[in-house]
């Protein structure tokens, strides 16, 4: 496993409080346990107060520093539509894959009526200018179905597992998830993971490893 | 708290945050004392050492400020026990005073100062390269390049410190401290030392001739530093031989260099010398690396620190190479580095044919810029600072003049954002009272100084005493949310809880302020809009120094407590029939739970914490408890 992969760059993006960082941690933990060299780069701080958050997860033998260069992201996981598009335009490689939660998290300016949130159609069109494959689904609804709206991040993680792009077995991700959230919260988070997995499986193109 | 940090077995590979790795390194070295002040990107180091305290016989505390933390650490270090202090870059400015004497006295037990610098000032008022302190203090500075090195250097630093008899500076940055990586864990040493203070006034009671003598000793010690640095296992020399170009690098920049060279297929064309110590440099190794080259490109995070010294060293080499980097404009100077910045620099010095292809997408980006609204920071739902800012804004609005508002460091910096726009000057921790005092004297009018409870304990007391004693005209608003909020909710003396969760002795904010001589003090619930406005009005009218303590627990902490004890949060709701759509709650007040909806306003019941402030602000009483 470790010898095969030179470089795989994944970015998880969203708004502070959406569980972006925890999802990235689980992904990275599972990768380390699979014997991969891993680097995760994040900016904490402003996140809690409604700001944009990005977690860069890099894995492979030819990976030294924690930040993905512009245009070098292979897989984008967007917990929020606008964040996903902004991040994709900057970081996603041409033809890269995007998994996006279609449920918006309104910025303050939209809440106060000073700005308008763009339509999903416009956002999808912008995404398709760079992405080779993009899968959009309402992770928020699936999280509520799983039992907790906050678990949308685990829905997205499940979707990542279904794509089979990351050389980490879904079981390894699930184990890392349970280790990270603890037994009290494991059930609802695993359920969310499962729902994301099923949804992505149903929508994804035939599996291809990078 | 990461179990791996505390309980990971030697040889195990764990995913660790750089800061967790530093804590683990200190644990492996048998550290017995850890102190610091919360500050991004350093905070997690002390949090982890506090979590490990009971298990590993470590005394860990959050100190009131970094100077006090360092002084306490000295008590351990001169008694022969290993100690660590942690801080963001600003903290070393506080430490510099006692440090300047500590390096003359020297230490017995290893003392490691961790400074986590913040290039690009993601979470700071400035960016600052603390490697320079290595020269001021004339001591060893190590710079880790990733979480593994952060652990290993943190561990080795204690033994190195004891060898050179000086505190050692470990300089981390955001992209190491807040990056995660695979880290192989080591053995945890059990440090069975007993503290013993050997009296020696020649060392520990300095002035005049003794200080001079010790300064000469310090200069002499540089010889030991040189020997130690020559043998460090943290240098890397990567060369096939005969390369015309060599990159000189250290710290996180090493990672960017490796990534850039691989992407540009230059690994076999360009040699790399990465130094583990940035002060002193391993001179003969470095001179060896530079000899025979045409060009040395220096790639480092921060100021041209290595570059300066490389230039000085180059003068000792026959036919020295050209030294390029930030001074020559080849490497970005200001802000942080990344792979692209390094690749740009490499292609500049090597010739354009090495430039990696760049993705433009300008049209799509321009469209996105127009269509996608910016995501600005805002106070959390129920934040008492938002309520205080509203009250202060309303009071100021009615004044015959517009007072200057001096702010400080903490979540309340957001008062300067719309819709409040309250905040004219901000410097460093605790500066609001002093700057406010100076402004009030220069302008001959009342100035408002905002300061948080944590910040006040850190650095506000001195300036308050000064304001009273020298009779400044300031109204101090202490935003007391019973926590050190911006950095994640650490305790401080006002809370009476310590870093390890033990109950400590609480220090009363109001008694302390009264003790500083302030007569006009009022304590008001920040959620009580009317009472707060009245108190602020009285404070602004008062002569001299007046203080209003706007007190209410941080909303995040409050909700956490409620959830912890199983209590429910009852939200508020807008009664649509009564809402007139005046939007005062949106335009004059800031809460992310409020949103405009079809001419009216709606409250999100999932995020509303039930503070009731919007209900008090609503001029028609259209906002009420949802149940």
PDB file of N, CA and C in Angstrom, chain A residues 7 15 21 25 28-29 32 37-40 42-44 46 48-50 58 62 64-67 69-70 72 80 82-83 86 88-90 92-94 105 107-108 110-111 113 118 122 126 129-130, chain B residues 2 13 15 17 44 122-123 146 175 178-182 255-256 258-259 262-263 267 339-340 361 364-365 367-368 371-378 380 411 485-486 556 586-587 592 594-596 606:
ATOM      1  N   UNK A   7       1.336  10.436  -4.373  1.00  0.00           N
ATOM      2  CA  UNK A   7       0.744  11.657  -3.828  1.00  0.00           C
ATOM      3  C   UNK A   7      -0.757  11.667  -4.058  1.00  0.00           C
ATOM      4  N   UNK A  15     -17.733  25.391   6.807  1.00  0.00           N
ATOM      5  CA  UNK A  15     -17.795  26.540   7.697  1.00  0.00           C
ATOM      6  C   UNK A  15     -17.469  26.067   9.114  1.00  0.00           C
ATOM      7  N   UNK A  21     -12.813  19.543  10.629  1.00  0.00           N
ATOM      8  CA  UNK A  21     -11.521  19.159  11.198  1.00  0.00           C
ATOM      9  C   UNK A  21     -11.558  17.726  11.718  1.00  0.00           C
ATOM     10  N   UNK A  25      -9.430  14.510  10.459  1.00  0.00           N
ATOM     11  CA  UNK A  25      -8.623  13.762  11.423  1.00  0.00           C
ATOM     12  C   UNK A  25      -8.868  12.270  11.283  1.00  0.00           C
ATOM     13  N   UNK A  28      -7.309  10.983   8.113  1.00  0.00           N
ATOM     14  CA  UNK A  28      -5.855  10.915   8.251  1.00  0.00           C
ATOM     15  C   UNK A  28      -5.421   9.787   9.189  1.00  0.00           C
ATOM     16  N   UNK A  29      -6.166   9.597  10.262  1.00  0.00           N
ATOM     17  CA  UNK A  29      -5.841   8.534  11.232  1.00  0.00           C
ATOM     18  C   UNK A  29      -5.894   7.184  10.557  1.00  0.00           C
ATOM     19  N   UNK A  32      -2.895   6.743   8.306  1.00  0.00           N
ATOM     20  CA  UNK A  32      -1.659   6.443   9.049  1.00  0.00           C
ATOM     21  C   UNK A  32      -1.658   4.979   9.460  1.00  0.00           C
ATOM     22  N   UNK A  37       2.167   7.619   4.657  1.00  0.00           N
ATOM     23  CA  UNK A  37       2.751   8.855   5.167  1.00  0.00           C
ATOM     24  C   UNK A  37       1.683   9.930   4.958  1.00  0.00           C
ATOM     25  N   UNK A  38       1.374  10.680   5.991  1.00  0.00           N
ATOM     26  CA  UNK A  38       0.251  11.625   5.926  1.00  0.00           C
ATOM     27  C   UNK A  38       0.619  12.997   6.473  1.00  0.00           C
ATOM     28  N   UNK A  39       0.095  14.047   5.819  1.00  0.00           N
ATOM     29  CA  UNK A  39       0.220  15.386   6.377  1.00  0.00           C
ATOM     30  C   UNK A  39      -1.142  16.059   6.295  1.00  0.00           C
ATOM     31  N   UNK A  40      -1.531  16.720   7.373  1.00  0.00           N
ATOM     32  CA  UNK A  40      -2.797  17.454   7.376  1.00  0.00           C
ATOM     33  C   UNK A  40      -2.493  18.905   7.701  1.00  0.00           C
ATOM     34  N   UNK A  42      -4.214  22.733   8.435  1.00  0.00           N
ATOM     35  CA  UNK A  42      -5.475  23.415   8.752  1.00  0.00           C
ATOM     36  C   UNK A  42      -5.199  24.775   9.327  1.00  0.00           C
ATOM     37  N   UNK A  43      -6.222  25.631   9.297  1.00  0.00           N
ATOM     38  CA  UNK A  43      -6.118  26.891  10.024  1.00  0.00           C
ATOM     39  C   UNK A  43      -7.225  26.916  11.042  1.00  0.00           C
ATOM     40  N   UNK A  44      -6.869  26.950  12.319  1.00  0.00           N
ATOM     41  CA  UNK A  44      -7.871  27.024  13.387  1.00  0.00           C
ATOM     42  C   UNK A  44      -8.078  28.486  13.751  1.00  0.00           C
ATOM     43  N   UNK A  46     -10.341  31.421  13.561  1.00  0.00           N
ATOM     44  CA  UNK A  46     -11.488  32.163  13.071  1.00  0.00           C
ATOM     45  C   UNK A  46     -12.659  31.232  12.801  1.00  0.00           C
ATOM     46  N   UNK A  48     -14.388  29.067  14.516  1.00  0.00           N
ATOM     47  CA  UNK A  48     -15.516  28.994  15.424  1.00  0.00           C
ATOM     48  C   UNK A  48     -16.487  30.138  15.193  1.00  0.00           C
ATOM     49  N   UNK A  49     -15.982  31.236  14.708  1.00  0.00           N
ATOM     50  CA  UNK A  49     -16.820  32.410  14.575  1.00  0.00           C
ATOM     51  C   UNK A  49     -17.335  32.601  13.163  1.00  0.00           C
ATOM     52  N   UNK A  50     -17.784  31.489  12.570  1.00  0.00           N
ATOM     53  CA  UNK A  50     -18.473  31.589  11.281  1.00  0.00           C
ATOM     54  C   UNK A  50     -17.608  31.737  10.062  1.00  0.00           C
ATOM     55  N   UNK A  58      -3.030  15.248   2.881  1.00  0.00           N
ATOM     56  CA  UNK A  58      -2.142  14.761   1.835  1.00  0.00           C
ATOM     57  C   UNK A  58      -1.574  13.409   2.262  1.00  0.00           C
ATOM     58  N   UNK A  62       5.583  10.810  -1.650  1.00  0.00           N
ATOM     59  CA  UNK A  62       6.190  12.053  -2.124  1.00  0.00           C
ATOM     60  C   UNK A  62       5.426  13.258  -1.578  1.00  0.00           C
ATOM     61  N   UNK A  64       5.620  15.995   1.667  1.00  0.00           N
ATOM     62  CA  UNK A  64       6.419  16.464   2.787  1.00  0.00           C
ATOM     63  C   UNK A  64       5.705  17.542   3.593  1.00  0.00           C
ATOM     64  N   UNK A  65       5.082  18.503   2.879  1.00  0.00           N
ATOM     65  CA  UNK A  65       4.472  19.634   3.577  1.00  0.00           C
ATOM     66  C   UNK A  65       2.956  19.469   3.620  1.00  0.00           C
ATOM     67  N   UNK A  66       2.289  20.199   4.545  1.00  0.00           N
ATOM     68  CA  UNK A  66       0.874  19.927   4.800  1.00  0.00           C
ATOM     69  C   UNK A  66      -0.146  20.623   3.892  1.00  0.00           C
ATOM     70  N   UNK A  67       0.244  21.567   3.052  1.00  0.00           N
ATOM     71  CA  UNK A  67      -0.761  22.276   2.269  1.00  0.00           C
ATOM     72  C   UNK A  67      -0.758  21.853   0.802  1.00  0.00           C
ATOM     73  N   UNK A  69      -1.025  22.431  -3.041  1.00  0.00           N
ATOM     74  CA  UNK A  69      -0.839  23.604  -3.889  1.00  0.00           C
ATOM     75  C   UNK A  69      -2.076  23.868  -4.744  1.00  0.00           C
ATOM     76  N   UNK A  70      -2.219  25.081  -5.233  1.00  0.00           N
ATOM     77  CA  UNK A  70      -3.350  25.443  -6.081  1.00  0.00           C
ATOM     78  C   UNK A  70      -3.409  24.500  -7.279  1.00  0.00           C
ATOM     79  N   UNK A  72      -3.902  21.364  -7.361  1.00  0.00           N
ATOM     80  CA  UNK A  72      -3.320  20.029  -7.179  1.00  0.00           C
ATOM     81  C   UNK A  72      -4.190  19.100  -6.334  1.00  0.00           C
ATOM     82  N   UNK A  80     -20.192  22.443   2.408  1.00  0.00           N
ATOM     83  CA  UNK A  80     -21.055  23.582   2.133  1.00  0.00           C
ATOM     84  C   UNK A  80     -20.873  23.978   0.669  1.00  0.00           C
ATOM     85  N   UNK A  82     -21.090  26.866  -1.319  1.00  0.00           N
ATOM     86  CA  UNK A  82     -20.242  28.000  -1.718  1.00  0.00           C
ATOM     87  C   UNK A  82     -18.781  27.744  -1.376  1.00  0.00           C
ATOM     88  N   UNK A  83     -18.563  27.171  -0.194  1.00  0.00           N
ATOM     89  CA  UNK A  83     -17.184  26.838   0.197  1.00  0.00           C
ATOM     90  C   UNK A  83     -16.582  25.860  -0.799  1.00  0.00           C
ATOM     91  N   UNK A  86     -15.712  27.789  -4.144  1.00  0.00           N
ATOM     92  CA  UNK A  86     -14.531  28.648  -3.971  1.00  0.00           C
ATOM     93  C   UNK A  86     -13.249  27.818  -3.859  1.00  0.00           C
ATOM     94  N   UNK A  88     -12.808  24.698  -4.873  1.00  0.00           N
ATOM     95  CA  UNK A  88     -12.541  23.964  -6.109  1.00  0.00           C
ATOM     96  C   UNK A  88     -11.850  24.851  -7.142  1.00  0.00           C
ATOM     97  N   UNK A  89     -12.336  26.072  -7.283  1.00  0.00           N
ATOM     98  CA  UNK A  89     -11.767  26.975  -8.282  1.00  0.00           C
ATOM     99  C   UNK A  89     -10.300  27.260  -8.003  1.00  0.00           C
ATOM    100  N   UNK A  90      -9.941  27.277  -6.741  1.00  0.00           N
ATOM    101  CA  UNK A  90      -8.557  27.537  -6.371  1.00  0.00           C
ATOM    102  C   UNK A  90      -7.707  26.268  -6.372  1.00  0.00           C
ATOM    103  N   UNK A  92      -8.895  22.564  -6.877  1.00  0.00           N
ATOM    104  CA  UNK A  92      -9.183  21.291  -7.535  1.00  0.00           C
ATOM    105  C   UNK A  92      -8.433  21.194  -8.859  1.00  0.00           C
ATOM    106  N   UNK A  93      -7.825  20.059  -9.113  1.00  0.00           N
ATOM    107  CA  UNK A  93      -7.120  19.886 -10.382  1.00  0.00           C
ATOM    108  C   UNK A  93      -8.164  19.716 -11.491  1.00  0.00           C
ATOM    109  N   UNK A  94      -7.795  20.094 -12.685  1.00  0.00           N
ATOM    110  CA  UNK A  94      -8.725  19.970 -13.809  1.00  0.00           C
ATOM    111  C   UNK A  94      -9.130  18.501 -13.925  1.00  0.00           C
ATOM    112  N   UNK A 105     -25.070  26.901   4.184  1.00  0.00           N
ATOM    113  CA  UNK A 105     -24.892  27.486   5.521  1.00  0.00           C
ATOM    114  C   UNK A 105     -24.767  28.972   5.239  1.00  0.00           C
ATOM    115  N   UNK A 107     -24.087  32.781   4.990  1.00  0.00           N
ATOM    116  CA  UNK A 107     -23.183  33.758   5.597  1.00  0.00           C
ATOM    117  C   UNK A 107     -24.003  34.887   6.237  1.00  0.00           C
ATOM    118  N   UNK A 108     -23.405  35.590   7.174  1.00  0.00           N
ATOM    119  CA  UNK A 108     -24.084  36.664   7.897  1.00  0.00           C
ATOM    120  C   UNK A 108     -24.717  37.681   6.946  1.00  0.00           C
ATOM    121  N   UNK A 110     -25.958  37.347   4.095  1.00  0.00           N
ATOM    122  CA  UNK A 110     -27.188  36.848   3.474  1.00  0.00           C
ATOM    123  C   UNK A 110     -28.303  36.890   4.513  1.00  0.00           C
ATOM    124  N   UNK A 111     -27.973  36.521   5.748  1.00  0.00           N
ATOM    125  CA  UNK A 111     -28.981  36.530   6.813  1.00  0.00           C
ATOM    126  C   UNK A 111     -29.539  37.925   7.051  1.00  0.00           C
ATOM    127  N   UNK A 113     -29.836  40.147   4.849  1.00  0.00           N
ATOM    128  CA  UNK A 113     -30.486  40.624   3.645  1.00  0.00           C
ATOM    129  C   UNK A 113     -29.600  41.495   2.768  1.00  0.00           C
ATOM    130  N   UNK A 118     -26.220  32.404  -3.944  1.00  0.00           N
ATOM    131  CA  UNK A 118     -26.403  31.979  -5.340  1.00  0.00           C
ATOM    132  C   UNK A 118     -27.217  30.694  -5.448  1.00  0.00           C
ATOM    133  N   UNK A 122     -26.283  27.632 -10.482  1.00  0.00           N
ATOM    134  CA  UNK A 122     -25.111  28.445 -10.792  1.00  0.00           C
ATOM    135  C   UNK A 122     -23.854  27.845 -10.156  1.00  0.00           C
ATOM    136  N   UNK A 126     -20.497  26.387 -12.051  1.00  0.00           N
ATOM    137  CA  UNK A 126     -19.132  26.852 -11.746  1.00  0.00           C
ATOM    138  C   UNK A 126     -18.250  25.655 -11.407  1.00  0.00           C
ATOM    139  N   UNK A 129     -16.934  23.630 -14.277  1.00  0.00           N
ATOM    140  CA  UNK A 129     -15.872  24.223 -15.097  1.00  0.00           C
ATOM    141  C   UNK A 129     -14.516  23.636 -14.752  1.00  0.00           C
ATOM    142  N   UNK A 130     -14.400  23.063 -13.558  1.00  0.00           N
ATOM    143  CA  UNK A 130     -13.125  22.434 -13.215  1.00  0.00           C
ATOM    144  C   UNK A 130     -13.238  20.931 -12.929  1.00  0.00           C
TER     145      UNK A 130
ATOM    146  N   UNK B   2      -5.888  13.417  23.166  1.00  0.00           N
ATOM    147  CA  UNK B   2      -5.309  12.298  22.443  1.00  0.00           C
ATOM    148  C   UNK B   2      -4.678  11.270  23.379  1.00  0.00           C
ATOM    149  N   UNK B  13       3.206   4.184  15.594  1.00  0.00           N
ATOM    150  CA  UNK B  13       3.095   5.368  14.742  1.00  0.00           C
ATOM    151  C   UNK B  13       1.697   5.949  14.923  1.00  0.00           C
ATOM    152  N   UNK B  15      -1.057   9.477  14.517  1.00  0.00           N
ATOM    153  CA  UNK B  15      -1.302  10.752  13.839  1.00  0.00           C
ATOM    154  C   UNK B  15      -1.313  11.809  14.925  1.00  0.00           C
ATOM    155  N   UNK B  17      -0.895  15.998  16.073  1.00  0.00           N
ATOM    156  CA  UNK B  17      -0.798  17.417  15.773  1.00  0.00           C
ATOM    157  C   UNK B  17       0.627  17.806  16.182  1.00  0.00           C
ATOM    158  N   UNK B  44      -2.351  24.022  22.351  1.00  0.00           N
ATOM    159  CA  UNK B  44      -2.537  22.582  22.595  1.00  0.00           C
ATOM    160  C   UNK B  44      -1.365  21.937  23.325  1.00  0.00           C
ATOM    161  N   UNK B 122      -2.355  34.448  10.815  1.00  0.00           N
ATOM    162  CA  UNK B 122      -3.717  33.914  10.711  1.00  0.00           C
ATOM    163  C   UNK B 122      -4.527  34.267  11.953  1.00  0.00           C
ATOM    164  N   UNK B 123      -3.862  34.224  13.098  1.00  0.00           N
ATOM    165  CA  UNK B 123      -4.560  34.452  14.363  1.00  0.00           C
ATOM    166  C   UNK B 123      -3.762  35.402  15.247  1.00  0.00           C
ATOM    167  N   UNK B 146       8.534  19.248  10.784  1.00  0.00           N
ATOM    168  CA  UNK B 146       7.249  18.556  10.737  1.00  0.00           C
ATOM    169  C   UNK B 146       6.958  17.964  12.124  1.00  0.00           C
ATOM    170  N   UNK B 175       2.251  25.953  10.559  1.00  0.00           N
ATOM    171  CA  UNK B 175       2.173  24.779   9.680  1.00  0.00           C
ATOM    172  C   UNK B 175       2.939  23.571  10.210  1.00  0.00           C
ATOM    173  N   UNK B 178       0.145  23.275  14.002  1.00  0.00           N
ATOM    174  CA  UNK B 178      -1.240  22.945  13.680  1.00  0.00           C
ATOM    175  C   UNK B 178      -1.362  22.038  12.470  1.00  0.00           C
ATOM    176  N   UNK B 179      -0.271  21.373  12.105  1.00  0.00           N
ATOM    177  CA  UNK B 179      -0.348  20.357  11.061  1.00  0.00           C
ATOM    178  C   UNK B 179      -0.371  19.013  11.775  1.00  0.00           C
ATOM    179  N   UNK B 180      -0.912  18.020  11.090  1.00  0.00           N
ATOM    180  CA  UNK B 180      -0.853  16.675  11.664  1.00  0.00           C
ATOM    181  C   UNK B 180       0.021  15.821  10.776  1.00  0.00           C
ATOM    182  N   UNK B 181       0.684  14.881  11.393  1.00  0.00           N
ATOM    183  CA  UNK B 181       1.514  13.980  10.605  1.00  0.00           C
ATOM    184  C   UNK B 181       1.712  12.679  11.338  1.00  0.00           C
ATOM    185  N   UNK B 182       2.241  11.695  10.622  1.00  0.00           N
ATOM    186  CA  UNK B 182       2.538  10.403  11.240  1.00  0.00           C
ATOM    187  C   UNK B 182       3.802  10.574  12.075  1.00  0.00           C
ATOM    188  N   UNK B 255      10.035  21.224   4.057  1.00  0.00           N
ATOM    189  CA  UNK B 255       8.962  20.433   3.440  1.00  0.00           C
ATOM    190  C   UNK B 255       8.538  21.031   2.110  1.00  0.00           C
ATOM    191  N   UNK B 256       8.396  22.366   2.083  1.00  0.00           N
ATOM    192  CA  UNK B 256       7.992  23.018   0.834  1.00  0.00           C
ATOM    193  C   UNK B 256       9.057  22.820  -0.239  1.00  0.00           C
ATOM    194  N   UNK B 258      11.216  20.278  -0.505  1.00  0.00           N
ATOM    195  CA  UNK B 258      11.188  18.884  -0.992  1.00  0.00           C
ATOM    196  C   UNK B 258      10.026  18.683  -1.957  1.00  0.00           C
ATOM    197  N   UNK B 259       8.858  19.192  -1.589  1.00  0.00           N
ATOM    198  CA  UNK B 259       7.681  19.064  -2.443  1.00  0.00           C
ATOM    199  C   UNK B 259       7.910  19.762  -3.785  1.00  0.00           C
ATOM    200  N   UNK B 262      10.425  17.924  -6.056  1.00  0.00           N
ATOM    201  CA  UNK B 262       9.865  16.700  -6.649  1.00  0.00           C
ATOM    202  C   UNK B 262       8.922  17.044  -7.796  1.00  0.00           C
ATOM    203  N   UNK B 263       8.060  18.045  -7.555  1.00  0.00           N
ATOM    204  CA  UNK B 263       7.088  18.413  -8.584  1.00  0.00           C
ATOM    205  C   UNK B 263       7.775  18.969  -9.822  1.00  0.00           C
ATOM    206  N   UNK B 267      15.053  17.060  -8.160  1.00  0.00           N
ATOM    207  CA  UNK B 267      15.712  16.438  -6.999  1.00  0.00           C
ATOM    208  C   UNK B 267      17.164  16.090  -7.269  1.00  0.00           C
ATOM    209  N   UNK B 339       4.296  25.642  -1.230  1.00  0.00           N
ATOM    210  CA  UNK B 339       5.020  24.962  -2.312  1.00  0.00           C
ATOM    211  C   UNK B 339       5.162  25.880  -3.529  1.00  0.00           C
ATOM    212  N   UNK B 340       4.096  26.561  -3.896  1.00  0.00           N
ATOM    213  CA  UNK B 340       4.142  27.416  -5.082  1.00  0.00           C
ATOM    214  C   UNK B 340       5.133  28.568  -4.938  1.00  0.00           C
ATOM    215  N   UNK B 361      -8.087  29.879 -14.764  1.00  0.00           N
ATOM    216  CA  UNK B 361      -9.514  29.905 -14.410  1.00  0.00           C
ATOM    217  C   UNK B 361     -10.011  31.298 -14.065  1.00  0.00           C
ATOM    218  N   UNK B 364     -13.939  31.968 -14.418  1.00  0.00           N
ATOM    219  CA  UNK B 364     -14.764  31.290 -13.411  1.00  0.00           C
ATOM    220  C   UNK B 364     -14.590  31.938 -12.047  1.00  0.00           C
ATOM    221  N   UNK B 365     -13.355  32.302 -11.737  1.00  0.00           N
ATOM    222  CA  UNK B 365     -13.092  32.925 -10.432  1.00  0.00           C
ATOM    223  C   UNK B 365     -13.767  34.293 -10.339  1.00  0.00           C
ATOM    224  N   UNK B 367     -16.471  35.219 -11.896  1.00  0.00           N
ATOM    225  CA  UNK B 367     -17.908  34.982 -11.737  1.00  0.00           C
ATOM    226  C   UNK B 367     -18.236  34.581 -10.299  1.00  0.00           C
ATOM    227  N   UNK B 368     -17.409  33.731  -9.737  1.00  0.00           N
ATOM    228  CA  UNK B 368     -17.623  33.283  -8.361  1.00  0.00           C
ATOM    229  C   UNK B 368     -17.515  34.466  -7.399  1.00  0.00           C
ATOM    230  N   UNK B 371     -20.788  36.279  -7.625  1.00  0.00           N
ATOM    231  CA  UNK B 371     -21.972  35.536  -7.183  1.00  0.00           C
ATOM    232  C   UNK B 371     -21.930  35.087  -5.722  1.00  0.00           C
ATOM    233  N   UNK B 372     -20.739  34.776  -5.236  1.00  0.00           N
ATOM    234  CA  UNK B 372     -20.660  34.198  -3.887  1.00  0.00           C
ATOM    235  C   UNK B 372     -20.345  35.266  -2.845  1.00  0.00           C
ATOM    236  N   UNK B 373     -21.256  35.481  -1.876  1.00  0.00           N
ATOM    237  CA  UNK B 373     -21.013  36.510  -0.863  1.00  0.00           C
ATOM    238  C   UNK B 373     -19.867  36.096   0.065  1.00  0.00           C
ATOM    239  N   UNK B 374     -19.092  37.071   0.567  1.00  0.00           N
ATOM    240  CA  UNK B 374     -17.978  36.737   1.467  1.00  0.00           C
ATOM    241  C   UNK B 374     -18.514  36.209   2.796  1.00  0.00           C
ATOM    242  N   UNK B 375     -17.711  35.412   3.434  1.00  0.00           N
ATOM    243  CA  UNK B 375     -18.114  34.858   4.721  1.00  0.00           C
ATOM    244  C   UNK B 375     -17.341  35.596   5.809  1.00  0.00           C
ATOM    245  N   UNK B 376     -18.007  36.569   6.416  1.00  0.00           N
ATOM    246  CA  UNK B 376     -17.320  37.372   7.439  1.00  0.00           C
ATOM    247  C   UNK B 376     -17.474  36.724   8.800  1.00  0.00           C
ATOM    248  N   UNK B 377     -16.560  37.035   9.671  1.00  0.00           N
ATOM    249  CA  UNK B 377     -16.627  36.506  11.032  1.00  0.00           C
ATOM    250  C   UNK B 377     -17.724  37.238  11.804  1.00  0.00           C
ATOM    251  N   UNK B 378     -18.297  36.561  12.747  1.00  0.00           N
ATOM    252  CA  UNK B 378     -19.340  37.190  13.550  1.00  0.00           C
ATOM    253  C   UNK B 378     -19.272  36.623  14.955  1.00  0.00           C
ATOM    254  N   UNK B 380     -20.562  34.630  18.071  1.00  0.00           N
ATOM    255  CA  UNK B 380     -21.383  33.416  18.183  1.00  0.00           C
ATOM    256  C   UNK B 380     -22.770  33.808  18.695  1.00  0.00           C
ATOM    257  N   UNK B 411     -11.963  37.719  21.815  1.00  0.00           N
ATOM    258  CA  UNK B 411     -13.122  37.647  20.907  1.00  0.00           C
ATOM    259  C   UNK B 411     -13.746  39.014  20.697  1.00  0.00           C
ATOM    260  N   UNK B 485     -11.542  33.113  25.999  1.00  0.00           N
ATOM    261  CA  UNK B 485     -12.399  32.553  24.957  1.00  0.00           C
ATOM    262  C   UNK B 485     -11.793  32.307  23.591  1.00  0.00           C
ATOM    263  N   UNK B 486     -11.085  33.311  23.066  1.00  0.00           N
ATOM    264  CA  UNK B 486     -10.620  33.242  21.686  1.00  0.00           C
ATOM    265  C   UNK B 486      -9.781  32.005  21.397  1.00  0.00           C
ATOM    266  N   UNK B 556     -20.776  29.774  24.427  1.00  0.00           N
ATOM    267  CA  UNK B 556     -20.353  28.409  24.075  1.00  0.00           C
ATOM    268  C   UNK B 556     -20.152  27.593  25.346  1.00  0.00           C
ATOM    269  N   UNK B 586     -31.401  43.134  13.047  1.00  0.00           N
ATOM    270  CA  UNK B 586     -30.406  42.676  12.066  1.00  0.00           C
ATOM    271  C   UNK B 586     -29.370  43.757  11.784  1.00  0.00           C
ATOM    272  N   UNK B 587     -29.818  45.014  11.777  1.00  0.00           N
ATOM    273  CA  UNK B 587     -28.930  46.097  11.344  1.00  0.00           C
ATOM    274  C   UNK B 587     -28.142  46.727  12.491  1.00  0.00           C
ATOM    275  N   UNK B 592     -25.915  35.406  14.614  1.00  0.00           N
ATOM    276  CA  UNK B 592     -26.065  34.513  13.462  1.00  0.00           C
ATOM    277  C   UNK B 592     -27.334  33.664  13.477  1.00  0.00           C
ATOM    278  N   UNK B 594     -30.269  35.001  13.767  1.00  0.00           N
ATOM    279  CA  UNK B 594     -31.311  35.841  13.173  1.00  0.00           C
ATOM    280  C   UNK B 594     -31.116  35.906  11.669  1.00  0.00           C
ATOM    281  N   UNK B 595     -32.206  35.732  10.937  1.00  0.00           N
ATOM    282  CA  UNK B 595     -32.104  35.842   9.486  1.00  0.00           C
ATOM    283  C   UNK B 595     -33.326  36.525   8.906  1.00  0.00           C
ATOM    284  N   UNK B 596     -33.084  37.258   7.847  1.00  0.00           N
ATOM    285  CA  UNK B 596     -34.188  37.941   7.159  1.00  0.00           C
ATOM    286  C   UNK B 596     -34.967  36.885   6.380  1.00  0.00           C
ATOM    287  N   UNK B 606     -32.389  25.982  16.125  1.00  0.00           N
ATOM    288  CA  UNK B 606     -31.278  25.051  16.336  1.00  0.00           C
ATOM    289  C   UNK B 606     -30.031  25.730  16.886  1.00  0.00           C
TER     290      UNK B 606
END
